[in-house]
Short mmCIF file of C-alpha atoms in Angstrom, two decimals:
data_model
loop_
_atom_site.label_atom_id
_atom_site.label_comp_id
_atom_site.label_asym_id
_atom_site.label_seq_id
_atom_site.Cartn_x
_atom_site.Cartn_y
_atom_site.Cartn_z
CA MET D 8 106.39 134.39 52.71
CA ASP D 9 106.64 130.60 52.32
CA THR D 10 104.33 128.61 50.08
CA SER D 11 102.10 127.41 52.90
CA THR D 12 101.54 130.96 54.14
CA ALA D 13 100.82 132.18 50.64
CA ARG D 14 98.34 129.39 50.03
CA PHE D 15 96.33 129.59 53.24
CA GLY D 16 96.99 133.10 54.66
CA ALA D 17 98.90 133.27 57.93
CA GLN D 18 96.85 136.07 59.46
CA THR D 19 93.56 134.30 58.86
CA LEU D 20 94.87 131.02 60.27
CA GLY D 21 96.64 132.48 63.25
CA GLY D 22 100.27 132.26 62.11
CA THR D 23 102.63 130.45 59.80
CA ALA D 24 102.63 127.35 62.00
CA SER D 25 98.92 126.78 61.35
CA ALA D 26 99.41 127.42 57.66
CA ALA D 27 102.23 124.89 57.54
CA LEU D 28 100.07 122.25 59.21
CA LEU D 29 97.27 122.85 56.74
CA GLU D 30 99.72 122.67 53.87
CA GLN D 31 100.92 119.31 55.13
CA LEU D 32 97.32 118.09 55.41
CA SER D 33 96.54 119.39 51.93
CA GLN D 34 99.49 117.52 50.44
CA SER D 35 98.44 114.32 52.19
CA ILE D 36 94.98 114.57 50.70
CA ASP D 37 96.15 115.59 47.22
CA GLU D 38 99.15 113.33 46.80
CA HIS D 39 98.92 110.52 49.33
CA ALA D 40 95.32 109.43 49.55
CA ALA D 41 96.32 105.97 50.74
CA ALA D 42 98.64 107.41 53.39
CA ALA D 43 95.80 109.54 54.72
CA THR D 44 93.62 106.46 55.32
CA PHE D 45 96.00 103.65 56.21
CA ALA D 46 94.14 102.59 59.36
CA VAL D 47 90.77 102.93 61.02
CA GLY D 48 89.39 101.88 64.39
CA GLY D 49 86.58 102.29 66.86
CA ALA D 50 84.68 101.00 69.86
CA ILE D 51 81.33 99.24 70.23
CA PRO D 52 79.65 99.23 73.66
CA ILE D 53 78.57 95.88 75.05
CA LEU D 54 75.12 95.84 76.62
CA ASP D 55 72.95 93.05 77.95
CA SER D 56 70.02 92.27 75.67
CA ALA D 57 67.65 93.89 78.19
CA ASP D 58 69.59 97.17 78.01
CA ARG D 59 70.26 97.37 74.27
CA ASN D 60 67.11 99.41 73.59
CA GLY D 61 68.33 102.07 76.00
CA PRO D 62 66.27 103.83 78.64
CA LYS D 63 62.75 104.79 77.67
CA ILE D 64 62.25 108.56 78.14
CA PRO D 65 58.72 109.90 77.70
CA ILE D 66 58.35 112.20 74.72
CA GLN D 67 57.18 115.09 76.91
CA GLN D 68 60.26 114.76 79.10
CA GLN D 69 62.50 114.68 76.01
CA GLN D 70 60.92 117.91 74.80
CA GLN D 71 61.41 119.55 78.20
CA GLN D 72 65.09 118.63 78.19
CA GLN D 73 65.66 120.12 74.79
CA ASN D 74 66.61 123.70 74.17
CA PRO D 75 63.49 125.23 72.57
CA ALA D 76 65.61 126.48 69.69
CA ASP D 77 66.85 122.98 69.01
CA GLN D 78 63.51 121.15 69.24
CA VAL D 79 62.64 118.79 66.43
CA ALA D 80 59.60 116.68 65.74
CA PRO D 81 59.31 113.89 68.34
CA ALA D 82 60.25 110.40 67.24
CA SER D 83 57.47 107.94 66.64
CA ALA D 84 56.81 105.17 69.12
CA THR D 85 58.25 102.69 66.62
CA GLU D 86 61.49 104.64 66.27
CA GLN D 87 61.86 104.94 70.04
CA SER D 88 61.50 101.19 70.47
CA LYS D 89 64.16 100.29 67.93
CA PRO D 90 67.30 98.69 69.42
CA ASN D 91 70.59 100.53 69.24
CA THR D 92 72.34 98.80 66.33
CA HIS D 93 75.68 100.28 67.38
CA THR D 94 75.97 98.06 70.44
CA SER D 95 76.92 94.44 70.92
CA SER D 96 75.62 91.67 73.09
CA PRO D 97 78.14 90.07 75.45
CA VAL D 98 80.66 88.01 73.50
CA ILE D 99 80.75 84.28 74.23
CA LEU D 100 84.00 82.45 73.61
CA ARG D 101 84.26 78.65 73.51
CA TRP D 102 87.41 76.65 72.92
CA ASP D 103 88.85 73.15 72.97
CA SER D 104 90.15 72.70 76.49
CA SER D 105 92.67 70.42 78.14
CA ASN D 106 90.55 70.55 81.28
CA ASP D 107 89.72 66.97 82.26
CA SER D 108 86.19 67.84 83.35
CA ASN D 109 85.17 69.60 80.13
CA LEU D 110 85.94 69.04 76.49
CA THR D 111 84.95 72.64 75.84
CA SER D 112 85.43 75.66 78.07
CA LYS D 113 83.56 78.96 77.95
CA LEU D 114 84.11 82.61 78.78
CA VAL D 115 81.73 85.55 78.47
CA PHE D 116 83.06 89.06 77.80
CA PRO D 117 82.82 91.31 79.76
CA LEU D 118 84.06 88.74 82.24
CA GLU D 119 81.38 87.57 84.62
CA PRO D 120 82.07 87.24 88.37
CA ASN D 121 83.91 84.12 89.47
CA THR D 122 85.28 83.38 85.98
CA SER D 123 88.96 83.88 86.80
CA GLY D 124 89.43 80.13 86.74
CA ASN D 125 88.18 79.89 83.15
CA LEU D 126 90.36 82.84 82.15
CA GLU D 127 93.44 81.09 83.50
CA GLN D 128 92.31 77.91 81.75
CA LEU D 129 92.15 79.82 78.45
CA VAL D 130 95.69 81.10 78.97
CA LYS D 131 96.82 77.57 79.80
CA ASP D 132 95.16 76.06 76.70
CA CYS D 133 96.81 78.50 74.30
CA GLN D 134 99.97 77.65 72.42
CA PRO D 135 103.09 79.83 72.13
CA ALA D 136 102.65 82.26 69.24
CA THR D 137 105.18 82.16 66.42
CA PHE D 138 105.80 84.65 63.65
CA GLY D 139 106.68 84.26 59.99
CA TYR D 140 110.21 84.95 58.83
CA LYS D 141 111.53 84.05 55.37
CA GLY D 142 108.78 81.50 54.87
CA LYS D 143 109.28 79.81 58.25
CA ASP D 144 107.44 79.96 61.57
CA ILE D 145 109.84 81.27 64.21
CA TYR D 146 109.42 81.21 67.98
CA ASP D 147 111.47 83.84 69.75
CA GLU D 148 110.20 85.46 72.97
CA THR D 149 112.65 88.32 72.63
CA TYR D 150 110.78 89.36 69.47
CA ARG D 151 107.27 88.14 70.19
CA LYS D 152 105.95 86.92 73.52
CA ALA D 153 102.33 85.88 73.18
CA SER D 154 100.08 82.84 73.04
CA LYS D 155 97.46 81.84 70.49
CA LEU D 156 94.61 79.59 69.48
CA ASP D 157 94.13 78.74 65.84
CA ALA D 158 90.70 79.47 64.34
CA SER D 159 89.94 75.72 64.24
CA ALA D 160 90.30 75.46 68.03
CA PHE D 161 87.75 78.06 69.15
CA SER D 162 84.55 79.87 68.26
CA SER D 163 82.98 83.14 69.31
CA THR D 164 79.66 84.91 68.93
CA LEU D 165 81.37 88.10 67.77
CA ASN D 166 80.37 88.93 64.20
CA PRO D 167 82.19 91.95 62.69
CA TYR D 168 79.66 92.09 59.86
CA GLU D 169 76.65 92.48 62.17
CA LEU D 170 78.44 95.16 64.19
CA GLY D 171 79.12 97.29 61.11
CA ILE D 172 82.90 96.96 61.39
CA ILE D 173 83.31 95.47 57.92
CA ASP D 174 81.10 98.16 56.37
CA ALA D 175 83.29 100.86 57.91
CA ILE D 176 86.47 99.17 56.65
CA ALA D 177 85.02 98.84 53.15
CA GLN D 178 84.08 102.50 52.98
CA VAL D 179 87.32 103.92 54.46
CA LEU D 180 90.11 101.56 53.42
CA LEU D 181 88.85 99.78 50.31
CA PRO D 182 88.78 102.80 47.92
CA SER D 183 92.57 103.23 48.22
CA VAL D 184 93.43 99.57 47.62
CA LYS D 185 95.36 99.22 44.38
CA ASP D 186 93.82 97.14 41.60
CA ALA D 187 90.50 96.89 43.46
CA SER D 188 88.43 99.29 41.38
CA ASN D 189 86.00 96.53 40.43
CA MET D 190 85.69 95.25 44.00
CA ARG D 191 82.90 96.45 46.24
CA GLY D 192 83.18 94.26 49.30
CA VAL D 193 85.45 93.10 52.07
CA ARG D 194 85.69 89.51 53.26
CA ALA D 195 86.96 89.00 56.80
CA GLU D 196 88.43 85.60 57.63
CA LEU D 197 88.98 84.72 61.28
CA TYR D 198 92.67 83.89 61.73
CA LYS D 199 93.68 83.55 65.38
CA LEU D 200 92.99 84.38 68.99
CA ASN D 201 96.01 85.98 70.64
CA ILE D 202 96.78 86.69 74.28
CA TYR D 203 99.51 89.09 75.35
CA SER D 204 99.95 88.72 79.11
CA GLY D 205 101.71 90.91 81.64
CA PRO D 206 104.32 91.64 82.64
CA SER D 207 106.18 91.16 79.34
CA GLY D 208 103.84 90.23 76.47
CA LYS D 209 104.83 92.07 73.27
CA PHE D 210 105.34 91.90 69.51
CA GLN D 211 108.13 94.00 68.05
CA ALA D 212 107.66 96.07 64.90
CA HIS D 213 106.89 93.96 61.84
CA VAL D 214 104.94 93.87 58.58
CA ASP D 215 102.45 91.09 57.96
CA THR D 216 102.89 88.72 55.05
CA PRO D 217 99.71 88.65 52.90
CA ARG D 218 98.22 85.17 52.59
CA SER D 219 97.02 85.74 49.02
CA ASP D 220 96.97 88.38 46.30
CA SER D 221 93.50 89.46 47.40
CA GLN D 222 94.48 90.16 51.01
CA PHE D 223 94.86 93.86 51.67
CA GLY D 224 94.89 94.20 55.45
CA SER D 225 94.21 92.93 58.94
CA LEU D 226 91.51 93.51 61.53
CA VAL D 227 92.31 93.23 65.24
CA VAL D 228 89.42 93.11 67.72
CA CYS D 229 90.19 93.50 71.41
CA LEU D 230 87.82 91.85 73.88
CA PRO D 231 87.15 93.64 77.19
CA CYS D 232 89.58 92.23 79.73
CA ASP D 233 91.54 94.25 82.28
CA HIS D 234 95.12 94.92 81.26
CA GLU D 235 97.67 97.73 81.22
CA GLY D 236 100.00 98.55 78.36
CA GLY D 237 99.88 96.65 75.09
CA GLU D 238 99.23 99.61 72.80
CA LEU D 239 98.98 98.77 69.10
CA ILE D 240 101.18 101.15 67.08
CA VAL D 241 100.56 101.30 63.33
CA ARG D 242 103.01 103.16 61.09
CA HIS D 243 102.84 104.23 57.46
CA LYS D 244 104.99 106.79 55.61
CA SER D 245 106.32 108.46 58.79
CA GLN D 246 102.84 108.63 60.35
CA ASN D 247 101.96 106.79 63.55
CA LEU D 248 98.62 105.78 65.03
CA ASN D 249 98.31 104.58 68.62
CA PHE D 250 95.41 102.28 69.54
CA ASP D 251 95.40 102.08 73.34
CA TRP D 252 92.86 99.57 74.61
CA SER D 253 94.18 99.32 78.17
CA THR D 254 91.96 99.66 81.21
CA SER D 255 93.48 102.97 82.31
CA ALA D 256 92.92 104.48 78.84
CA SER D 257 89.16 104.08 79.27
CA GLU D 258 87.06 106.26 81.48
CA GLN D 259 86.01 104.57 84.71
CA SER D 260 82.34 105.10 83.90
CA GLU D 261 82.67 103.79 80.35
CA VAL D 262 80.47 100.88 79.37
CA PRO D 263 82.62 97.81 78.54
CA SER D 264 83.37 97.89 74.83
CA ILE D 265 84.75 95.93 71.95
CA LYS D 266 87.74 97.87 70.57
CA TRP D 267 88.99 97.33 67.04
CA ALA D 268 91.52 98.52 64.49
CA ALA D 269 92.06 97.69 60.81
CA PHE D 270 95.07 98.59 58.69
CA TYR D 271 96.75 97.81 55.37
CA SER D 272 99.06 94.82 55.05
CA ASP D 273 102.06 96.99 54.16
CA CYS D 274 101.82 98.97 57.42
CA GLU D 275 104.48 98.32 60.02
CA HIS D 276 102.92 97.68 63.41
CA GLU D 277 103.84 96.47 66.88
CA VAL D 278 102.30 95.60 70.22
CA LEU D 279 104.03 97.40 73.06
CA GLU D 280 104.76 95.55 76.26
CA VAL D 281 101.80 94.52 78.40
CA HIS D 282 102.53 95.46 82.01
CA SER D 283 99.72 93.53 83.70
CA GLY D 284 96.60 91.54 82.95
CA HIS D 285 95.71 89.84 79.68
CA ARG D 286 95.23 91.57 76.33
CA ILE D 287 92.92 89.22 74.39
CA THR D 288 92.35 89.85 70.68
CA LEU D 289 90.75 88.19 67.68
CA THR D 290 92.61 88.71 64.40
CA TYR D 291 90.99 88.59 60.96
CA ASN D 292 92.61 88.62 57.53
CA LEU D 293 90.90 91.11 55.21
CA TYR D 294 90.39 90.31 51.53
CA VAL D 295 88.89 92.30 48.69
CA SER D 296 85.76 90.72 47.25
CA ARG D 297 83.20 91.61 44.66
CA GLY D 298 80.61 92.13 47.31
CA SER D 299 76.93 92.81 46.95
CA GLY D 300 76.06 94.30 43.58
CA ASN D 301 79.03 92.97 41.61
CA LEU D 302 78.55 89.21 41.59
CA ALA D 303 77.14 88.32 38.16
CA GLY D 304 79.49 85.77 36.65
CA HIS D 305 81.38 85.43 39.94
CA CYS D 306 78.93 83.69 42.22
CA PRO D 307 79.76 79.95 42.26
CA TRP D 308 77.85 79.45 45.52
CA MET D 309 74.58 80.21 43.70
CA ASP D 310 73.09 77.42 41.57
CA PRO D 311 71.47 78.84 38.39
CA LYS D 312 69.57 75.58 38.00
CA GLN D 313 67.49 76.63 40.99
CA LEU D 314 66.34 79.85 39.31
CA PRO D 315 62.68 79.77 38.22
CA LEU D 316 63.35 80.31 34.49
CA TYR D 317 66.12 77.73 34.12
CA ASP D 318 63.87 74.82 33.13
CA THR D 319 61.87 77.02 30.74
CA ILE D 320 64.98 78.23 28.90
CA LYS D 321 66.50 74.76 28.80
CA SER D 322 63.29 73.33 27.34
CA MET D 323 63.20 76.09 24.72
CA LEU D 324 66.73 75.29 23.59
CA GLN D 325 65.86 71.59 23.34
CA VAL D 326 63.19 72.25 20.73
CA PRO D 327 64.68 71.47 17.27
CA SER D 328 62.66 74.18 15.53
CA PHE D 329 63.93 76.96 17.83
CA MET D 330 66.72 78.72 15.92
CA MET D 331 67.63 75.41 14.29
CA LYS D 332 70.54 76.93 12.39
CA GLY D 333 71.71 79.00 15.36
CA GLY D 334 72.12 82.75 15.60
CA LEU D 335 71.92 85.61 18.07
CA LEU D 336 69.33 85.82 20.83
CA GLY D 337 68.85 89.26 22.41
CA ILE D 338 67.40 90.32 25.75
CA TRP D 339 67.21 94.02 26.53
CA CYS D 340 68.31 94.77 30.09
CA SER D 341 65.37 95.35 32.41
CA HIS D 342 67.36 97.66 34.69
CA ALA D 343 69.27 100.82 33.78
CA TYR D 344 73.08 100.55 33.75
CA ALA D 345 75.56 103.33 33.00
CA HIS D 346 77.01 101.40 30.08
CA SER D 347 78.70 104.33 28.32
CA HIS D 348 80.51 105.84 31.30
CA SER D 349 84.14 104.96 31.96
CA SER D 350 83.58 104.85 35.71
CA SER D 351 80.93 102.14 35.37
CA ILE D 352 81.85 100.03 32.34
CA HIS D 353 84.28 97.89 34.32
CA ASN D 354 81.45 96.89 36.68
CA LEU D 355 79.55 95.15 33.88
CA PRO D 356 78.48 92.41 33.61
CA GLY D 357 79.27 91.98 37.31
CA SER D 358 76.70 94.58 38.38
CA LEU D 359 73.78 93.00 36.50
CA LYS D 360 70.87 92.53 38.87
CA GLY D 361 67.43 90.99 39.14
CA VAL D 362 66.18 89.22 36.03
CA ASP D 363 69.21 90.49 34.06
CA MET D 364 71.59 88.62 36.35
CA ALA D 365 69.31 85.57 36.34
CA MET D 366 69.31 85.41 32.53
CA TYR D 367 73.08 85.92 32.40
CA GLU D 368 73.72 83.11 34.89
CA ILE D 369 71.22 80.70 33.32
CA PHE D 370 72.59 80.92 29.77
CA ARG D 371 76.15 80.62 31.08
CA ALA D 372 75.15 77.54 33.09
CA LEU D 373 73.79 76.04 29.86
CA GLY D 374 77.22 76.45 28.28
CA LEU D 375 76.34 79.37 25.97
CA GLN D 376 78.37 82.49 25.35
CA VAL D 377 76.69 85.57 26.83
CA THR D 378 77.92 89.15 26.51
CA ILE D 379 76.47 92.54 27.34
CA ARG D 380 76.59 94.84 24.32
CA PRO D 381 75.43 98.36 23.41
CA ILE D 382 72.77 98.32 20.64
CA LEU D 383 72.23 101.58 18.75
CA ASP D 384 68.72 102.85 19.35
CA GLY D 385 66.39 102.71 16.37
CA CYS D 386 68.69 100.39 14.49
CA THR D 387 66.76 97.13 14.66
CA GLU D 388 65.70 97.20 11.00
CA ASP D 389 67.15 96.17 7.68
CA TYR D 390 70.24 98.27 6.82
CA SER D 391 71.89 95.47 4.88
CA GLY D 392 71.04 96.79 1.40
CA ASP D 393 74.02 99.12 1.12
CA SER D 394 75.96 98.37 4.30
CA ASP D 395 79.59 97.35 4.44
CA TYR D 396 78.80 95.64 7.74
CA SER D 397 76.12 93.27 6.55
CA ASP D 398 76.10 89.60 7.43
CA ASP D 399 74.14 87.19 5.25
CA SER D 400 71.09 86.25 7.26
CA GLU D 401 69.64 82.76 7.23
CA ASP D 402 66.25 84.19 8.18
CA ASP D 403 65.19 87.41 6.46
CA ARG D 404 62.41 87.84 8.99
CA MET D 405 64.88 88.55 11.81
CA PRO D 406 65.48 92.30 12.29
CA GLU D 407 69.03 93.53 11.96
CA ALA D 408 70.72 95.47 14.75
CA ILE D 409 73.87 97.58 14.89
CA ILE D 410 75.79 96.00 17.74
CA GLY D 411 78.80 97.35 19.55
CA GLU D 412 81.74 94.99 19.68
CA GLY D 413 82.08 95.93 23.34
CA LEU D 414 81.04 98.49 25.90
CA HIS D 415 82.63 101.89 25.33
CA GLU D 416 82.57 105.44 26.58
CA LEU D 417 80.61 108.21 24.87
CA GLU D 418 82.22 108.59 21.43
CA ILE D 419 82.48 111.88 19.52
CA ALA D 420 83.04 111.76 15.76
CA ASP D 421 85.41 114.47 14.53
CA THR D 422 84.24 114.59 10.90
CA LEU D 423 81.01 115.65 9.23
CA ILE D 424 78.51 112.84 8.77
CA GLU D 425 75.29 112.93 6.86
CA ASP D 426 72.40 113.16 9.27
CA THR D 427 70.73 109.77 9.97
CA ASP D 428 73.49 107.93 8.06
CA LEU D 429 74.04 105.32 10.72
CA ASN D 430 76.26 103.24 8.49
CA GLY D 431 78.46 106.30 8.02
CA ILE D 432 78.63 106.75 11.77
CA CYS D 433 79.69 103.13 12.27
CA ARG D 434 82.19 103.40 9.40
CA GLU D 435 83.69 106.55 10.97
CA LEU D 436 83.99 105.25 14.51
CA GLY D 437 84.41 101.51 13.97
CA GLY D 438 83.65 98.99 16.66
CA TYR D 439 80.16 98.12 15.39
CA TYR D 440 78.75 95.32 13.29
CA HIS D 441 75.36 94.35 11.88
CA GLY D 442 73.69 91.23 13.19
CA ASN D 443 70.32 89.54 12.90
CA VAL D 444 68.91 89.18 16.41
CA VAL D 445 65.89 87.33 17.78
CA TRP D 446 64.65 89.63 20.54
CA LEU D 447 62.85 88.30 23.61
CA SER D 448 62.03 91.74 25.04
CA GLU D 449 61.81 95.42 24.18
CA MET D 450 64.24 98.26 24.96
CA ARG D 451 63.48 99.91 28.30
CA HIS D 452 66.46 102.17 28.97
CA ARG D 453 68.91 104.06 26.80
CA GLU D 454 71.73 106.59 27.16
CA LEU D 455 73.84 108.80 24.92
CA ALA D 456 76.43 106.73 23.03
CA ILE D 457 77.64 108.84 20.07
CA ALA D 458 77.78 112.57 19.26
CA TYR D 459 78.71 113.92 15.82
CA ILE D 460 78.45 116.95 13.53
CA ALA D 461 75.65 116.22 11.08
CA TYR D 462 75.21 117.99 7.76
CA GLY D 463 71.96 118.39 5.89
CA ASN D 464 70.39 121.73 5.09
CA ASP D 465 72.37 123.13 8.05
CA ALA D 466 75.14 121.73 10.22
CA SER D 467 73.87 120.54 13.59
CA MET D 468 74.82 118.33 16.47
CA GLY D 469 73.64 114.79 15.93
CA THR D 470 73.29 112.19 18.66
CA VAL D 471 72.76 108.46 18.79
CA TYR D 472 71.60 106.60 21.87
CA SER D 473 72.19 103.00 22.78
CA GLY D 474 70.56 100.44 25.02
CA ALA D 475 72.33 97.66 26.89
CA ALA D 476 71.34 94.12 25.99
CA LEU D 477 72.40 90.57 26.66
CA ILE D 478 73.46 88.94 23.40
CA ILE D 479 73.49 85.14 23.51
CA GLU D 480 75.14 83.11 20.78
CA ILE D 481 72.85 80.14 20.07
CA PRO D 482 74.62 77.27 18.29
CA PRO D 483 72.84 75.14 15.69
CA PHE D 484 70.51 72.59 17.23
CA LEU D 485 72.79 69.63 16.51
CA ASP D 486 75.68 71.36 18.34
CA ARG D 487 73.88 72.41 21.52
CA ASN D 488 74.49 69.36 23.70
CA ILE D 489 71.82 70.50 26.15
#
């Protein structure tokens, strides 16, 4: 018995052939996660605005149509009136035209009656499409026969974000992108409009050249226009995917749809020959981005000076008596962050939110050094009497805190430590220091930071928790330049 049969059981699966297929699938999932998700695609029906809500069926009629065993509670009137968010309005395309009567021409997809003249005008206004080879743009119809408009020459009402296309790409393709573990979003940049016309439009097998280090793939959106042929073939590690958007590939009764496909930049792909009609596509370059929820410290399009607390904090720092000699200012995080888990540490400080992000951005905008640090719980008191970690304080009234030099995973001490001897814990593990901190808030959230074997009357498991806080280094008043 071969390994696939032994693993899955030939009798249960209906033979060794089925077992072999499952073994192949299992290996793809276990060993080649990226290969298993190298491309994704779909279709979005286009409906007029009047039809996007769908037909209204009375609740009683819906219940009569249902199998009694499958009946569920009827939807509310509000839910029934919601538009179908998985449909698109007709797509309007406008472009710079050479037509003497109009500076701009227009097409609506699906094509409206009597628009063949505008379609031919679009084809006429396009330029021959080149392809990149060894850093040069090459025009060779034996390799690629197509026409194009650059993004600066046209506009369209199609928005891949509103249609959910970018969300799908982010959830399917982004997790397997190398070196993108701290990225949560996808940015799509419109690149070109391409037309492959029958009877010989094509693009032979090729691999795209990324435009930057952050580009990871391409998105191709096909607008509804009658054509035959022109299948998009995407290949990766001996696997092929065929995206056939031709008229004959769609059912005659199918509602006109936007068809799309996205794939990694290292995938070989080609456009097979178009036999008739015009295959019209919009191409987008896909880039990894920090996305929603991971923007703190990486959001130059937001002006911290417009945040409500900016003027208050700036005025505070301009008062000579406020921390005249400088020191550490502390703000406990208002929201809970998994700051001692390896899977989440790399997201901080990027994932700060709400007032935490506002404070982080404001102090940075004022030119001050801001870090997020773990502070051992219960350690904001004077331990300096016998501590090896003590710093001479310029203000004995400021409480002392045991501060982590950086975020870290849960640490486990492998030697016995006297119970409640926090200095011993820090001495054993390292990575902590004592600092006098002026706190502007109180701890709200904490999580397990250290575990150790404690000895006292009996050995027991000791634990220390930490809270995440923003630590701001305030320079002496004369050095602030604010």
